[in-house]
Short mmCIF file of C-alpha atoms and ligand atoms in Angstrom, two decimals:
data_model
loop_
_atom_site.label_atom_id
_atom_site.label_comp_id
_atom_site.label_asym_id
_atom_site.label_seq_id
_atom_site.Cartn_x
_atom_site.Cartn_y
_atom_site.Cartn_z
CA UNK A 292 111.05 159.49 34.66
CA UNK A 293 109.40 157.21 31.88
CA UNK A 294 107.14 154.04 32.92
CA UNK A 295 107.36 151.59 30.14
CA UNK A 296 104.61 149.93 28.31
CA UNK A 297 102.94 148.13 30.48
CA UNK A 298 101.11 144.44 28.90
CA UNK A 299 97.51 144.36 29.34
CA UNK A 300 97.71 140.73 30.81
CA UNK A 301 100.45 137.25 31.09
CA UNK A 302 100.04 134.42 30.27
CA UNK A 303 101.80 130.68 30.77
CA UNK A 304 103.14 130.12 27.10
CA UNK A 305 103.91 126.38 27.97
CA UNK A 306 104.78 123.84 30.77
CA UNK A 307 107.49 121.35 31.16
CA UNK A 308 108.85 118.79 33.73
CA UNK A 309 111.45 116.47 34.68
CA UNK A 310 111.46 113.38 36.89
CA UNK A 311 114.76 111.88 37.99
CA UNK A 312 114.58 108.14 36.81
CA UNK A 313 114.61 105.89 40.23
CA UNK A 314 111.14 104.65 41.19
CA UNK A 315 110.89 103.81 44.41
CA UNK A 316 107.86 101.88 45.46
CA UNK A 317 105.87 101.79 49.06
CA UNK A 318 107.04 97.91 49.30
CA UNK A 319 110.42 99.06 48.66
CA UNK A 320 110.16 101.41 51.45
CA UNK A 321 108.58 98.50 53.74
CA UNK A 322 111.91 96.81 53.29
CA UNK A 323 113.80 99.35 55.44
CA UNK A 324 111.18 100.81 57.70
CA UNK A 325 108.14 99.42 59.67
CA UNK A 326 105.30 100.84 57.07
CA UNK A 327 103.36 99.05 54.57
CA UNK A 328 101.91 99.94 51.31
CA UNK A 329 98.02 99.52 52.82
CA UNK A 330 99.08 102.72 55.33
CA UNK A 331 100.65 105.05 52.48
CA UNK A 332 98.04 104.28 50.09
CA UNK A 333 94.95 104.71 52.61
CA UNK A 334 96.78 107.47 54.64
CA UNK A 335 98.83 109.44 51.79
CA UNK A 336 97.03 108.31 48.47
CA UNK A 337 100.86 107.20 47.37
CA UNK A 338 102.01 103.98 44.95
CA UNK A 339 105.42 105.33 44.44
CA UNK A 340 107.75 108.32 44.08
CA UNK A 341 110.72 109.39 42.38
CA UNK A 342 114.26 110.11 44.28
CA UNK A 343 116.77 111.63 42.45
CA UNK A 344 120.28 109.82 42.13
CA UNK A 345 123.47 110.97 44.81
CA UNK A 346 124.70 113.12 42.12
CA UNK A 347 121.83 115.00 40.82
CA UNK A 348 121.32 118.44 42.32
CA UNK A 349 117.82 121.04 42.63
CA UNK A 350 119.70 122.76 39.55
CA UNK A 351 119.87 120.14 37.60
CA UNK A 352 116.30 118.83 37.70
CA UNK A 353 115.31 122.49 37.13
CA UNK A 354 117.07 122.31 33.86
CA UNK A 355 115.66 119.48 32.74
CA UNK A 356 112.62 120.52 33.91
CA UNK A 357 112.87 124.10 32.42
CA UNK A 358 114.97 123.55 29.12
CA UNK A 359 111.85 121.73 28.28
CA UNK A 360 109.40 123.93 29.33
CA UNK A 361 111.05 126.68 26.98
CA UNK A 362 111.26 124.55 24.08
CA UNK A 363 107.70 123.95 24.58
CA UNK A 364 107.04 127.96 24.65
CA UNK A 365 108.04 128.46 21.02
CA UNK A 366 110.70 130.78 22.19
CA UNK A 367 114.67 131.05 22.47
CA UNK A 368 117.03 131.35 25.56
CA UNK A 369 117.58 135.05 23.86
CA UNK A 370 113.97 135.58 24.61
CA UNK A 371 113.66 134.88 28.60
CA UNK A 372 114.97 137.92 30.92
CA UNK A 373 114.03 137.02 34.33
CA UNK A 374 114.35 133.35 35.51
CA UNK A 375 112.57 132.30 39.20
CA UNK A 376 113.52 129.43 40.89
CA UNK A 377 110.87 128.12 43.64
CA UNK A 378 112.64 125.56 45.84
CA UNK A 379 113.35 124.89 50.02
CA UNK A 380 116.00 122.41 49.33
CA UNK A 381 119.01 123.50 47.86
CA UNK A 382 122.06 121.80 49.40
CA UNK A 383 124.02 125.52 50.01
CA UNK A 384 122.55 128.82 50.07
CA UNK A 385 124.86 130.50 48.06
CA UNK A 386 124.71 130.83 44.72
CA UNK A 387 120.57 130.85 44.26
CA UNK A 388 119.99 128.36 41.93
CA UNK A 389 118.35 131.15 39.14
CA UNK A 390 121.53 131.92 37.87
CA UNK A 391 123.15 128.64 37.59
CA UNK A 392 120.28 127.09 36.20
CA UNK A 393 120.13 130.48 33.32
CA UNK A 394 123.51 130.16 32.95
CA UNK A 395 123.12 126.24 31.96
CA UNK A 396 120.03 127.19 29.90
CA UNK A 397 122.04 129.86 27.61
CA UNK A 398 120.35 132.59 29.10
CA UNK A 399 122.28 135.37 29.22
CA UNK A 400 122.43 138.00 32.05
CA UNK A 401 118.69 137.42 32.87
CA UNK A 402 117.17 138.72 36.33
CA UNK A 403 117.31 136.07 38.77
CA UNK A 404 116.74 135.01 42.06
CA UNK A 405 115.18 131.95 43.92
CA UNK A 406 111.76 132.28 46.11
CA UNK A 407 111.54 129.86 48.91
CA UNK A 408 107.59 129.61 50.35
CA UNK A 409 107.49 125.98 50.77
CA UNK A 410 105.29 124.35 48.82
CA UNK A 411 103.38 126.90 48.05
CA UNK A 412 106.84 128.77 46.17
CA UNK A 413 105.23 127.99 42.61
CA UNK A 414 102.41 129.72 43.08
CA UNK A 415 104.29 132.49 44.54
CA UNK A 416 106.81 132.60 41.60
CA UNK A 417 104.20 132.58 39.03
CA UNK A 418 102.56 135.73 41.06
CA UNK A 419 105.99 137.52 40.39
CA UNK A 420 106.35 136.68 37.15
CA UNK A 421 103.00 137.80 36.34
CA UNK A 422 103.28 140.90 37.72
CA UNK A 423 106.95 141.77 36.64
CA UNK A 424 105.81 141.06 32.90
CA UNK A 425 102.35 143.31 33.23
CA UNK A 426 104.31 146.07 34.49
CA UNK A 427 107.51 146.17 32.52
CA UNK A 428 110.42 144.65 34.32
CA UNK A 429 110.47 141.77 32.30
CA UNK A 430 109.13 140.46 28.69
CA UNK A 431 109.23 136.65 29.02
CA UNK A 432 110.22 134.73 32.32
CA UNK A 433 110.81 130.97 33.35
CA UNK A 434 109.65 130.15 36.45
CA UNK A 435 110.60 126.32 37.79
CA UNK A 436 109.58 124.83 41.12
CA UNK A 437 112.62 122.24 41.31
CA UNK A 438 112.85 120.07 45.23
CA UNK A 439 115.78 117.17 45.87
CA UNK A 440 113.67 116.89 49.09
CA UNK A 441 115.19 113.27 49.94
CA UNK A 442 118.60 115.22 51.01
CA UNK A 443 116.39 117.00 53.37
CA UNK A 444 114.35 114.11 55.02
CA UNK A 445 115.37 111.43 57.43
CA UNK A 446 115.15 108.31 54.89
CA UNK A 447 114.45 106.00 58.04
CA UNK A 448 111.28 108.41 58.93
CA UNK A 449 108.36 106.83 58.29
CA UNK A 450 106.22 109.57 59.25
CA UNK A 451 108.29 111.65 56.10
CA UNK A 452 110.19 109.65 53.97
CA UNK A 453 107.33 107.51 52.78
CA UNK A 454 105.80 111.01 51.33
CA UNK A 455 108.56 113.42 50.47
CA UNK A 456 109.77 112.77 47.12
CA UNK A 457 112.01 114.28 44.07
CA UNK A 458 111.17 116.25 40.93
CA UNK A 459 110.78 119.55 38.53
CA UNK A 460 108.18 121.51 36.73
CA UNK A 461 108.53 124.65 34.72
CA UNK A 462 106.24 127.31 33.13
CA UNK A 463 107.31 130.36 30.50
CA UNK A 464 105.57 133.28 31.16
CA UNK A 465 104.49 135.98 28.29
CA UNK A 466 102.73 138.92 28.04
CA UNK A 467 99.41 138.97 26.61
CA UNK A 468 96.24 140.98 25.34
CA UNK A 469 94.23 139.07 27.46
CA UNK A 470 94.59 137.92 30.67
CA UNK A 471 95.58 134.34 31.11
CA UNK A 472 97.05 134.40 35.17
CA UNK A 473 94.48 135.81 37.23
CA UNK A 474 95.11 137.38 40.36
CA UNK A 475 96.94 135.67 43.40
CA UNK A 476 95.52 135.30 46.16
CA UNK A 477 98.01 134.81 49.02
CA UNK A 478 98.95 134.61 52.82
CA UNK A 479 100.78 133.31 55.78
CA UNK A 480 100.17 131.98 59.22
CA UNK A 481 103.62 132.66 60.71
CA UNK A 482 102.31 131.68 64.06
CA UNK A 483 102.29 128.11 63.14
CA UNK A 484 106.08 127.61 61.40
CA UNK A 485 107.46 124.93 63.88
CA UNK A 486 104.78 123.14 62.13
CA UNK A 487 106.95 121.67 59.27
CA UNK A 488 110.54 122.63 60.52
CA UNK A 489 114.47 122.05 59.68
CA UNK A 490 115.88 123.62 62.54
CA UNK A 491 119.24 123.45 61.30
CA UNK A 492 122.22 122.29 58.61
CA UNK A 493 121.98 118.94 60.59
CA UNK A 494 118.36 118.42 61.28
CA UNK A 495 115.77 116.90 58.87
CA UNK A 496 112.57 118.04 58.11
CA UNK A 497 109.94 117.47 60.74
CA UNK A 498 105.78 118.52 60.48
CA UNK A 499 103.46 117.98 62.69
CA UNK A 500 101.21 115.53 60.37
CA UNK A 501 97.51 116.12 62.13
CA UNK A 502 97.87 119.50 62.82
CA UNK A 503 98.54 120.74 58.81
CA UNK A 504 96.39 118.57 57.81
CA UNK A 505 93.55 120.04 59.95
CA UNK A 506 95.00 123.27 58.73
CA UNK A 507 94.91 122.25 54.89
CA UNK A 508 91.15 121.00 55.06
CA UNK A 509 89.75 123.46 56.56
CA UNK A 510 91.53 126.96 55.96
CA UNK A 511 92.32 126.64 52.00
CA UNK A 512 89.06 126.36 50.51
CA UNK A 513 88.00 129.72 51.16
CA UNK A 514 91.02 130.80 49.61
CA UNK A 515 90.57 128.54 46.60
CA UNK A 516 87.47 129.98 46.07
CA UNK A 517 88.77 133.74 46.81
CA UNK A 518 90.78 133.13 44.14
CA UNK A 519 88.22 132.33 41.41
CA UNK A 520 86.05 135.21 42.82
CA UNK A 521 89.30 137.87 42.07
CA UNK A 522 89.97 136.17 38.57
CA UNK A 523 85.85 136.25 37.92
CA UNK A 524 85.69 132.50 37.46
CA UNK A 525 82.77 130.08 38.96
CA UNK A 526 84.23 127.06 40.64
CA UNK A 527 82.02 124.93 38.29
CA UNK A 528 83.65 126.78 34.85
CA UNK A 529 86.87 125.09 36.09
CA UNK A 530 88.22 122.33 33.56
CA UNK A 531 90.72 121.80 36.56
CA UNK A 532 91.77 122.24 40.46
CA UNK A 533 95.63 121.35 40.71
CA UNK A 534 96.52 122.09 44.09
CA UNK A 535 99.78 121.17 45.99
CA UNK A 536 99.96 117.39 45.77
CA UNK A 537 100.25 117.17 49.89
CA UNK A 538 98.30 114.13 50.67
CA UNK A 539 95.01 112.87 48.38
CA UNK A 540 92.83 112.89 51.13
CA UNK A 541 93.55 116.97 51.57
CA UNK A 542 92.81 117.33 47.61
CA UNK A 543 90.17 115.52 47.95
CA UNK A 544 88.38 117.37 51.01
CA UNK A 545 89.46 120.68 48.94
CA UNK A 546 88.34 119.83 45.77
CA UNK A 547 84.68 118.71 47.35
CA UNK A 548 84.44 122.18 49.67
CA UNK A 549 85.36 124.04 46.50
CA UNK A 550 82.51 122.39 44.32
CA UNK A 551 84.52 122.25 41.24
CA UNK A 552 82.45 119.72 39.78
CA UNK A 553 83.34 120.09 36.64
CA UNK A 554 87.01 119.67 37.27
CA UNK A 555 89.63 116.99 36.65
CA UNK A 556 91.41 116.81 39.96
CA UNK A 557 94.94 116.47 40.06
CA UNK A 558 96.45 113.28 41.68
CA UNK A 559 99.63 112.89 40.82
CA UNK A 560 100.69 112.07 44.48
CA UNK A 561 100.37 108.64 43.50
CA UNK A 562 103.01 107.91 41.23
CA UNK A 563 105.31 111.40 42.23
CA UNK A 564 104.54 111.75 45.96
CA UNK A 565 105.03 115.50 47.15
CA UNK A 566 107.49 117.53 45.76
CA UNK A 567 107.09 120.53 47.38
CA UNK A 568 107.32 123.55 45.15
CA UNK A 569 107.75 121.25 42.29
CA UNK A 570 104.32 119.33 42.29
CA UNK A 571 101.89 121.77 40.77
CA UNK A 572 104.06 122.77 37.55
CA UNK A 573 104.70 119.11 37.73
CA UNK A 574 101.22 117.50 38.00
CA UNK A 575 99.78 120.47 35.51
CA UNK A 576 102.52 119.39 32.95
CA UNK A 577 101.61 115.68 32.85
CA UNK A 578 98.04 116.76 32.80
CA UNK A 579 98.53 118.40 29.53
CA UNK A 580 100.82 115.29 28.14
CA UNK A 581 98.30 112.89 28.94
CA UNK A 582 95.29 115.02 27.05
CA UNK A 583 93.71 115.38 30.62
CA UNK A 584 93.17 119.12 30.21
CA UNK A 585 93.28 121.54 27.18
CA UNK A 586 94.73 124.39 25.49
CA UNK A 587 92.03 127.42 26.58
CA UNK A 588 90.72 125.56 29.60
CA UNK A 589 90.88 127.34 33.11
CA UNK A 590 92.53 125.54 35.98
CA UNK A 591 92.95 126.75 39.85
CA UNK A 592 96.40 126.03 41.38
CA UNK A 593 96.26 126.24 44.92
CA UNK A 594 99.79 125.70 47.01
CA UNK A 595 100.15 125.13 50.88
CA UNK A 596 103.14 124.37 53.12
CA UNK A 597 105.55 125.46 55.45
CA UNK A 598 105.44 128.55 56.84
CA UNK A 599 102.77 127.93 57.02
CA UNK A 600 102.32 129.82 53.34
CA UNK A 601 99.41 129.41 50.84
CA UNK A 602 98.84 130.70 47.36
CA UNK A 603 96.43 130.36 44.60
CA UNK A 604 95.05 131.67 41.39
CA UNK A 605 93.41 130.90 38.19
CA UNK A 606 95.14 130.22 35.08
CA UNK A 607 94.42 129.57 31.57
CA UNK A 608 96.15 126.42 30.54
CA UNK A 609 98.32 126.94 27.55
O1 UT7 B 1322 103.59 119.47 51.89
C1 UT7 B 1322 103.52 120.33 53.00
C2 UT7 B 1322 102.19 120.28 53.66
N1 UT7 B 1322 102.06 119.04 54.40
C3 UT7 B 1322 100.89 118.47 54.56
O2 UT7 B 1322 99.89 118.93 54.07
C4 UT7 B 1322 100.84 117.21 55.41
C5 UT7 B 1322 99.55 117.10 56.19
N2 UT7 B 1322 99.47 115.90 56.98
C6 UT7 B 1322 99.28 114.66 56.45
O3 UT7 B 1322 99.22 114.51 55.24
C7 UT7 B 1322 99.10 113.49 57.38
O4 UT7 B 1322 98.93 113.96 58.70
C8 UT7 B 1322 100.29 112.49 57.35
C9 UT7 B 1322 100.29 111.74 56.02
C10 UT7 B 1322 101.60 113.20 57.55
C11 UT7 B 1322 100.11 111.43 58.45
O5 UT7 B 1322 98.85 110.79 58.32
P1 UT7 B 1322 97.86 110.68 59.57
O6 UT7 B 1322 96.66 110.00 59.09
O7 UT7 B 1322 97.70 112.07 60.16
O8 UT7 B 1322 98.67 109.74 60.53
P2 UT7 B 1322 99.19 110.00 62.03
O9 UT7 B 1322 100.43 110.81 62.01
O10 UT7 B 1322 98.05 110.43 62.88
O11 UT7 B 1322 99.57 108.53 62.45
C12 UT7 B 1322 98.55 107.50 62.62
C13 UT7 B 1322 99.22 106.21 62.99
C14 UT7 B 1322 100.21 106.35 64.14
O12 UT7 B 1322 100.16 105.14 64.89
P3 UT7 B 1322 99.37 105.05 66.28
O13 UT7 B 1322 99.97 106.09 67.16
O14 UT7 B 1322 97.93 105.37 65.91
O15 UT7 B 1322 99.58 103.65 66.71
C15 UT7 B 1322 101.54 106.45 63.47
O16 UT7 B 1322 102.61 106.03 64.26
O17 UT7 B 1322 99.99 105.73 61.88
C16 UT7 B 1322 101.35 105.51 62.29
N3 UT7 B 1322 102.23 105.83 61.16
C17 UT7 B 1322 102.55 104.94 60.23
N4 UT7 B 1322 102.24 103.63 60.07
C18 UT7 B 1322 102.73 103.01 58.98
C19 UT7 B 1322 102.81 107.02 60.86
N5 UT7 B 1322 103.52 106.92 59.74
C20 UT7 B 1322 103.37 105.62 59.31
C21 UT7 B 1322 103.87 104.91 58.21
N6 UT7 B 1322 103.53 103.63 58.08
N7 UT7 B 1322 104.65 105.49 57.26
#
């Protein structure tokens, strides 16, 4: 048996995202529900969101989203052989939505598969990819955290469908002399998964608000900071802490137990509401579009959901 070279390190080439066009707006919401844009705002941190249209599908956000991304990267559909789609929302199980989203990319005959961790399924994906390109099983990979989570939440809900929204966010993954993902830093609390549930085909998704949020501000900033530790990285060297866009009060309470005072904090809840496995690619991309963060600059993604799941590591942003 031969072991092939392995790379030294990965690292995210580019980002990308995509967000379907229909705003919909807290007042809009307060036209069909008993809630009000003071609650949202004070409770959630959210203006507005985006909901995808009847028509448009988790695959074809995720090609927006990671067409994008790869023209961003510098390199061609002939280039990418793995492709991982993060995502707890497809309308049918079968196919995963790697291959049809490859397929509709011009990538030919590229390893894929779909990871489903909740909201925390980007950071899991990018793990993979990491690891799959520093040992050999793949040279480049595109890894997209796509949600259509309005075809998975009650829309008359107010406890959910005032914060679950609609989007895409991609990231091509290279090999590279230095490293530029640190290590993961992951984990599960499987003793707590009726606590955001679908418990069928017909059900919508239900969480128990108070409880995950007790869980979120107080259980991921030790692994926030685990993850600098592993990557070598002091909280205050961050240029950025982009964690799962949840709720801004739980990014807030994170970001101040981490001490990354340095850091921009990510808040792009407000204007895209949570989009699951989307919202870090997405947040980090618009980050980098508005000038917010820079090429070299470290940033800490930390995701959290159902599961419950939780992920996190340092990366260099591209
Ligand atoms: O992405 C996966 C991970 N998920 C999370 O991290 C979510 C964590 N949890 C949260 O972010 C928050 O718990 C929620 C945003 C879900 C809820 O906020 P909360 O501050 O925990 O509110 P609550 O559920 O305790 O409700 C407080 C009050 C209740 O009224 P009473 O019983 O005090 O009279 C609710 O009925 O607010 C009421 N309420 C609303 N009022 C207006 C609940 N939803 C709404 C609404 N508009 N949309």
């Amino acid at each position: 048996m031969r072991i092939p070279d392995v790379a030294p390190g990965a690292k995210v080439l580019a980002f990308g995202h995509y967000q379907p066009a229909t705003i919909v707006t807290n007042d809009d919401l307060a036209k069909v529900m008993d809630t009000n844009d003071e609650w949202i705002q004070s409770r959630v941190g959210i203006r507005e969101r985006r909901i995808a249209s009847e028509g448009e599908s988790v695959e074809d956000m995720a090609v927006q989203a990671g067409g994008k991304a790869l023209a961003a990267s510098g390199l061609s559909a002939s280039d990418i052989d793995l492709v991982i789609v993060a995502t707890c929302t497809l309308e049918t199980q079968i196919p995963n939505a790697a291959a049809v989203v490859a397929h509709r990319l011009g990538i030919e005959s590229p390893g894929a598969f779909d990871v489903n961790a909740a909201c925390a399924g980007f950071c899991y994906a990018l793990a993979t990819a990491s690891a799959a390109v520093r040992g050999g099983s793949a040279r480049n990979v595109l890894v997209i955290g796509s949600e259509k989570l309005s075809q998975w939440v009650d829309p008359t809900d107010r406890s959910t469908a005032v914060i679950f929204a609609d989007g895409a966010g991609a990231a091509v993954v290279a090999p590279s002399d230095t490293p530029g993902i640190g290590p993961v830093v992951w984990g599960s609390a499987g003793d707590r998964s009726d606590a955001i549930i679908i418990n069928d085909r017909n059900d919508s998704l239900h969480q128990e608000g108070q409880a995950v949020f007790r869980w979120a501000t107080t259980a991921l900033h030790p692994v926030a900071r685990e993850a600098c530790e592993r990557a070598g990285v002091d909280p205050s060297e961050l240029a950025a802490f982009v964690p799962h866009q949840a709720n801004l009060r739980i990014i807030e309470a994170i970001a101040r137990k981490l001490g990354a005072d340095k850091a921009v904090i990510a808040r792009d809840i407000v204007t895209a509401g949570n989009t699951s496995a989307a919202s870090i690619p997405l947040a980090l991309s618009r980050m980098i579009e508005r000038g917010e963060v820079r090429s070299g600059d470290l940033a800490l993604v930390l995701g959290f959901g159902a599961g419950l799941t939780y992920a996190g590591q340092v990366i260099e942003v591209p």
